[in-house]
Amino acid sequence: GRMKPVIVVHGGAGRIFKEREEGCRAGVVRAALQGYRVLKQGGSAIDAVEEAVRSMEDDPHFNAGCGSVLNEKGEVEMDAIIMDGKNLDSGAVSAVKCIANPVKLARLVMEKTKHMLLTDRGAHLFAQAMGIPEIPGEKLITERSRERWKKNLEPDSNPEEFQKDLGTVGAVAIDSEGNVACATSTGGLSNKLIGRVGDTACIGSGGYADNHSGATSTTGHGESIMKVVLARLILYHMEQGMSPEVAADTALDYMKTRVGGLGGVIVVNKAGEWAARFSTKQMSWATVKDDKLHYGIYAGEKHIKSIYEALASERE
């Protein structure tokens, strides 16, 4: 059967500072339009989510790829995952340095190895073997990330305060064949310990995709997300008959009451119904379905435009 393709993206849950709002909005809209173009041309859900996430990794407004936050030593270490709902194949990388697009490397792990997750030095060697260009670590570091890192080093600072502006990026999609996929990518927590891996690279926490139920990508406090295996929990609720929106809210509510964790999720089910829900103050998100673009940042905020109008303003 021919499905109507759908893509949903998020640019991270947390607190989005006023001066960054426009950039975040524009960034998720651009990513959603790019992913949707792949789907409209008959491309697969997996290609669409990779493309959407790559777009946000390249955008310094988000904590993924260029613009990633720095660890305790002032370096960028990134995590990413991608998953195919057709056969539950997945690829992930953690603590990778000096590459522009961790999501591309995750895709190669999925397709070119028998493994699902490569870390640190092994991921680096694999990237070299696959001919992925290495870029100087400096290239990924923005002025803003370095400023924040310095602030967090001050003796009276509270890095936890800054964690609220997280900016993990992710995408979920369903293609015209009815296949679903998810992808998530992040620079992690500011001033994290070296080698810290959060929820993003972990299957079932940072994302999950299964044609039998749907796909989801998460953002928020990684350790809390891992405790409740948030992405898989949402799909479980949908398997019990909940709509994407109710499943997302139920799982986020459980994470909040059980472990005090806040976050956000994007969801698409096998029927092409979608949701973008969050328990934080904000989450930048965008969706394209039926040639209509929906997007927002604040709870209850939802702009709707035709994609033709949106694409015209992209070109200006």
XYZ file of N, CA and C in Angstrom, residues 153-313:
483
model
N 33.489 26.007 34.293
C 34.713 25.651 35.015
C 34.872 26.496 36.273
N 34.172 27.639 36.325
C 34.312 28.520 37.480
C 33.848 27.793 38.734
N 34.578 28.025 39.852
C 34.307 27.248 41.068
C 32.855 27.333 41.553
N 32.203 28.484 41.347
C 30.834 28.611 41.889
C 29.776 28.319 40.819
N 30.220 27.743 39.683
C 29.257 27.516 38.597
C 28.449 26.259 38.859
N 27.310 26.189 38.187
C 26.475 24.999 38.296
C 26.165 24.506 36.887
N 27.018 23.580 36.369
C 26.804 23.125 34.991
C 25.383 22.612 34.776
N 24.777 22.063 35.843
C 23.405 21.547 35.732
C 22.460 22.628 35.215
N 22.702 23.859 35.621
C 21.864 24.985 35.206
C 21.882 25.105 33.686
N 23.061 24.858 33.123
C 23.234 25.042 31.680
C 22.717 23.851 30.886
N 22.547 22.720 31.570
C 22.120 21.522 30.853
C 20.721 21.690 30.290
N 20.029 22.718 30.781
C 18.640 22.872 30.357
C 18.534 23.280 28.886
N 19.646 23.739 28.341
C 19.643 24.170 26.939
C 20.357 23.092 26.124
N 19.685 21.965 25.904
C 20.403 20.774 25.454
C 20.656 20.675 23.961
N 19.605 20.674 23.178
C 19.805 20.693 21.742
C 20.264 19.432 21.034
N 20.027 18.244 21.611
C 20.170 17.006 20.829
C 19.275 17.159 19.601
N 19.628 16.559 18.465
C 18.751 16.629 17.297
C 18.278 15.239 16.903
N 17.107 15.180 16.261
C 16.606 13.870 15.853
C 15.551 13.984 14.776
N 15.267 12.836 14.158
C 14.233 12.787 13.119
C 13.587 11.410 13.107
N 12.293 11.374 12.780
C 11.598 10.111 12.531
C 10.823 10.279 11.228
N 10.610 9.181 10.516
C 9.898 9.280 9.240
C 9.192 7.979 8.907
N 8.164 8.101 8.063
C 7.561 6.937 7.429
C 7.539 7.236 5.932
N 7.955 6.265 5.127
C 8.012 6.501 3.676
C 6.791 5.906 2.977
N 6.745 6.058 1.657
C 5.553 5.642 0.907
C 5.353 4.124 0.919
N 6.412 3.387 1.288
C 6.305 1.923 1.413
C 5.789 1.515 2.795
N 5.687 2.498 3.698
C 5.252 2.180 5.057
C 6.388 1.779 5.981
N 7.641 1.984 5.537
C 8.785 1.716 6.421
C 9.047 2.935 7.301
N 9.395 2.685 8.567
C 9.728 3.782 9.476
C 11.216 3.744 9.822
N 11.735 4.880 10.277
C 13.134 4.971 10.694
C 13.287 6.119 11.683
N 14.374 6.060 12.454
C 14.686 7.180 13.352
C 16.185 7.445 13.301
N 16.570 8.655 13.661
C 17.986 9.002 13.825
C 18.079 10.084 14.893
N 19.133 10.023 15.702
C 19.354 10.999 16.776
C 20.854 11.280 16.841
N 21.235 12.525 17.140
C 22.653 12.887 17.196
C 22.855 13.983 18.238
N 23.968 13.931 18.970
C 24.182 14.920 20.033
C 25.653 15.126 20.375
N 25.933 16.274 20.958
C 27.248 16.545 21.544
C 27.246 16.205 23.028
N 26.089 15.808 23.555
C 26.013 15.385 24.961
C 25.837 16.527 25.939
N 26.315 16.305 27.155
C 26.179 17.281 28.241
C 27.415 18.157 28.330
N 27.217 19.435 28.565
C 28.349 20.343 28.728
C 29.168 19.946 29.953
N 30.504 19.973 29.795
C 31.441 19.674 30.881
C 31.283 18.251 31.440
N 30.773 17.339 30.598
C 30.635 15.927 30.994
C 32.017 15.299 31.192
N 32.067 14.205 31.926
C 33.309 13.455 32.063
C 33.713 12.921 30.690
N 35.022 12.786 30.487
C 35.510 12.188 29.246
C 34.948 10.775 29.152
N 34.478 10.422 27.952
C 33.960 9.065 27.768
C 32.522 8.873 28.213
N 31.861 9.935 28.674
C 30.450 9.794 29.053
C 29.610 9.533 27.809
N 28.788 8.514 27.870
C 27.848 8.246 26.784
C 26.448 8.368 27.363
N 25.614 9.146 26.695
C 24.249 9.342 27.178
C 23.273 8.407 26.476
N 22.024 8.830 26.441
C 20.969 7.987 25.858
C 21.049 7.880 24.343
N 21.617 8.905 23.687
C 21.502 8.995 22.235
C 21.998 7.754 21.502
N 23.152 7.228 21.905
C 23.733 6.087 21.194
C 23.095 4.759 21.602
N 22.221 4.798 22.604
C 21.655 3.554 23.134
C 20.313 3.230 22.498
N 20.245 2.075 21.843
C 19.027 1.645 21.177
C 17.911 1.528 22.232
N 16.743 2.064 21.908
C 15.609 2.003 22.837
C 15.526 3.204 23.760
N 16.623 3.916 23.920
C 16.626 5.121 24.757
C 16.629 6.367 23.882
N 17.697 6.532 23.093
C 17.793 7.693 22.204
C 16.896 7.603 20.985
N 16.496 6.396 20.653
C 15.601 6.216 19.506
C 15.234 4.760 19.332
N 14.136 4.515 18.638
C 13.737 3.149 18.290
C 12.786 3.221 17.109
N 12.897 2.241 16.212
C 12.027 2.209 15.038
C 11.631 0.769 14.748
N 10.340 0.541 14.595
C 9.819 -0.793 14.307
C 8.575 -0.631 13.442
N 8.604 -1.179 12.231
C 7.460 -1.052 11.320
C 6.155 -1.524 11.953
N 6.237 -2.436 12.923
C 5.015 -2.961 13.547
C 4.298 -1.936 14.402
N 5.046 -0.900 14.862
C 4.386 0.105 15.697
C 4.690 1.538 15.276
N 5.961 1.881 15.061
C 6.296 3.248 14.673
C 7.742 3.572 14.984
N 8.051 4.858 15.073
C 9.422 5.289 15.351
C 9.400 6.498 16.264
N 10.448 6.608 17.088
C 10.548 7.753 17.983
C 12.010 8.155 18.189
N 12.243 9.445 18.417
C 13.571 9.968 18.749
C 13.395 10.861 19.969
N 14.339 10.781 20.909
C 14.170 11.478 22.184
C 15.244 12.548 22.393
N 14.983 13.415 23.341
C 15.931 14.465 23.729
C 15.637 14.831 25.179
N 16.639 15.338 25.876
C 16.419 15.713 27.273
C 17.530 15.182 28.150
N 17.236 14.929 29.416
C 18.262 14.466 30.347
C 18.589 12.996 30.081
N 19.757 12.770 29.485
C 20.137 11.440 29.003
C 20.052 10.329 30.025
N 20.570 10.602 31.222
C 20.576 9.552 32.244
C 19.154 9.160 32.637
N 18.243 10.133 32.699
C 16.834 9.830 33.007
C 16.199 9.018 31.875
N 16.490 9.412 30.644
C 15.943 8.719 29.473
C 16.383 7.258 29.466
N 17.659 7.020 29.835
C 18.194 5.657 29.870
C 17.511 4.822 30.958
N 17.226 5.455 32.080
C 16.595 4.712 33.185
C 15.245 4.136 32.802
N 14.495 4.857 31.976
C 13.149 4.368 31.620
C 13.086 3.817 30.187
N 14.230 3.793 29.497
C 14.301 3.326 28.096
C 13.157 3.984 27.302
N 13.212 5.319 27.285
C 12.083 6.148 26.855
C 11.528 5.858 25.458
N 12.406 5.720 24.466
C 11.923 5.528 23.094
C 11.116 4.230 22.982
N 11.655 3.154 23.549
C 10.963 1.865 23.481
C 9.672 1.896 24.293
N 9.691 2.627 25.412
C 8.499 2.732 26.266
C 7.334 3.361 25.491
N 7.632 4.380 24.691
C 6.583 5.039 23.901
C 5.976 4.068 22.889
N 6.846 3.299 22.215
C 6.341 2.332 21.236
C 5.510 1.247 21.930
N 5.932 0.865 23.133
C 5.160 -0.112 23.901
C 3.741 0.418 24.146
N 3.646 1.683 24.547
C 2.322 2.278 24.779
C 1.486 2.304 23.497
N 2.146 2.550 22.358
C 1.398 2.553 21.096
C 0.944 1.137 20.742
N 1.766 0.152 21.077
C 1.383 -1.250 20.845
C 0.165 -1.623 21.685
N -0.005 -0.927 22.802
C -1.169 -1.152 23.665
C -2.383 -0.361 23.179
N -2.223 0.343 22.048
C -3.364 1.034 21.454
C -3.421 2.539 21.652
N -2.407 3.112 22.308
C -2.421 4.571 22.503
C -2.047 5.302 21.209
N -2.565 6.517 21.061
C -2.169 7.373 19.938
C -0.745 7.873 20.212
N -0.037 8.338 19.172
C 1.316 8.866 19.394
C 1.369 9.929 20.494
N 0.394 10.831 20.481
C 0.403 11.915 21.463
C 0.221 11.408 22.894
N -0.767 10.524 23.088
C -1.020 9.986 24.439
C 0.151 9.109 24.900
N 0.696 8.317 23.991
C 1.841 7.456 24.321
C 3.033 8.308 24.759
N 3.290 9.396 24.019
C 4.412 10.287 24.333
C 4.213 10.944 25.691
N 3.018 11.485 25.921
C 2.737 12.160 27.190
C 2.805 11.191 28.368
N 2.286 9.991 28.180
C 2.282 8.984 29.250
C 3.720 8.616 29.635
N 4.564 8.404 28.636
C 5.958 8.027 28.894
C 6.743 9.179 29.514
N 6.540 10.399 29.013
C 7.237 11.563 29.583
C 6.803 11.798 31.023
N 5.524 11.580 31.276
C 4.983 11.761 32.613
C 5.577 10.731 33.578
N 5.712 9.510 33.089
C 6.317 8.456 33.910
C 7.764 8.806 34.244
N 8.505 9.285 33.245
C 9.914 9.651 33.467
C 10.030 10.763 34.504
N 9.087 11.696 34.463
C 9.101 12.819 35.401
C 8.781 12.348 36.823
N 7.722 11.551 36.969
C 7.324 11.134 38.317
C 8.277 10.086 38.885
N 8.774 9.184 38.042
C 9.597 8.081 38.545
C 11.027 8.491 38.848
N 11.650 9.287 37.944
C 13.059 9.642 38.141
C 13.327 11.148 38.097
N 12.253 11.949 38.013
C 12.429 13.408 38.028
C 13.085 13.957 36.773
N 13.008 13.221 35.682
C 13.673 13.650 34.445
C 12.741 14.354 33.472
N 13.271 15.368 32.792
C 12.500 16.093 31.779
C 13.072 15.812 30.394
N 12.207 15.898 29.396
C 12.687 15.674 28.036
C 11.622 15.946 27.005
N 11.902 15.501 25.793
C 10.963 15.688 24.696
C 11.100 14.540 23.714
N 10.054 14.314 22.933
C 10.065 13.211 21.972
C 9.319 13.586 20.697
N 9.727 12.960 19.603
C 8.947 13.026 18.370
C 8.575 11.598 18.016
N 7.377 11.424 17.477
C 6.847 10.094 17.235
C 6.086 10.064 15.909
N 6.197 8.945 15.192
C 5.300 8.681 14.072
C 4.855 7.228 14.231
N 3.559 6.938 14.027
C 3.149 5.541 14.118
C 3.012 4.937 12.728
N 2.700 3.638 12.681
C 2.708 2.951 11.383
C 1.591 3.431 10.459
N 0.611 4.183 11.029
C -0.467 4.743 10.204
C -0.119 6.153 9.702
N 1.061 6.657 10.107
C 1.475 7.987 9.665
C 0.977 9.114 10.553
N 0.411 8.765 11.721
C 0.038 9.813 12.689
C 1.291 10.188 13.468
N 1.414 11.478 13.830
C 2.653 11.930 14.450
C 2.383 12.752 15.708
N 3.427 12.956 16.488
C 3.346 13.824 17.668
C 4.721 14.402 17.962
N 4.743 15.596 18.569
C 5.963 16.224 19.087
C 5.585 16.737 20.468
N 6.089 16.107 21.524
C 5.661 16.409 22.902
C 6.875 16.615 23.799
N 6.737 17.456 24.818
C 7.873 17.697 25.711
C 7.406 18.127 27.094
N 8.234 17.788 28.107
C 7.941 18.176 29.492
C 8.858 19.320 29.933
N 9.803 19.694 29.078
C 10.676 20.847 29.343
C 9.913 22.122 28.970
N 10.545 23.282 29.199
C 9.894 24.541 28.813
C 9.679 24.609 27.309
N 10.674 24.148 26.560
C 10.602 24.264 25.108
C 11.197 23.064 24.405
N 10.845 22.900 23.135
C 11.524 21.970 22.233
C 11.264 22.473 20.813
N 12.319 22.685 20.056
C 12.094 23.079 18.652
C 11.752 21.818 17.863
N 10.708 21.901 17.040
C 10.268 20.731 16.266
C 9.621 21.200 14.972
N 9.573 20.313 13.994
C 8.886 20.598 12.737
C 8.453 19.280 12.111
N 7.349 19.309 11.400
C 6.798 18.127 10.731
C 6.355 18.514 9.336
N 6.503 17.601 8.375
C 5.834 17.797 7.092
C 5.016 16.552 6.777
N 3.739 16.784 6.475
C 2.812 15.723 6.092
C 1.801 16.345 5.129
N 1.416 15.603 4.091
C 0.429 16.135 3.131
C 0.839 17.489 2.559
N 2.138 17.688 2.326
C 2.647 18.958 1.790
C 2.380 20.155 2.712
N 2.107 19.865 3.995
C 1.937 20.946 4.975
C 3.048 20.863 6.014
N 3.603 22.031 6.304
C 4.651 22.130 7.309
C 4.034 22.622 8.620
N 4.310 21.912 9.719
C 3.888 22.343 11.059
C 5.172 22.555 11.858
N 5.233 23.593 12.690
C 6.434 23.757 13.514
C 6.143 24.597 14.749
N 7.016 24.497 15.733
C 6.848 25.278 16.952
C 8.023 25.115 17.898
N 7.980 25.865 18.995
C 9.008 25.781 20.039
C 8.364 25.710 21.428
N 7.323 26.522 21.638
C 6.675 26.566 22.949
C 5.518 25.578 23.029
N 5.152 25.179 24.236
C 3.987 24.316 24.432
C 2.771 25.003 23.824
N 2.013 24.268 23.038
C 0.793 24.826 22.465
C 1.009 25.670 21.222
N 2.286 25.927 20.879
C 2.563 26.737 19.688
C 2.621 25.836 18.459
N 1.888 26.201 17.412
C 1.910 25.389 16.201
C 1.615 26.260 14.988
N 2.639 26.494 14.190
C 2.445 27.244 12.951
C 2.210 26.242 11.829
N 1.362 26.567 10.887
C 1.139 25.693 9.739
C 1.278 26.508 8.460
N 2.077 25.983 7.527
C 2.295 26.643 6.227
C 2.251 25.571 5.156
N 1.930 25.961 3.934
C 2.104 24.989 2.853
C 3.607 24.902 2.587
N 4.091 23.742 2.145
C 5.539 23.638 1.930
C 5.984 24.545 0.793
N 5.079 24.877 -0.113
C 5.464 25.730 -1.245
C 5.811 27.121 -0.738
N 4.996 27.588 0.203
C 5.240 28.880 0.848
C 6.562 28.816 1.624
N 6.752 27.714 2.360
C 7.959 27.553 3.175
C 9.214 27.490 2.299
N 9.126 26.753 1.214
C 10.293 26.612 0.320
C 10.619 27.947 -0.342
N 9.589 28.708 -0.675
C 9.810 30.024 -1.274
C 10.575 30.916 -0.319
N 10.202 30.903 0.975
C 10.904 31.776 1.926
C 12.309 31.236 2.241
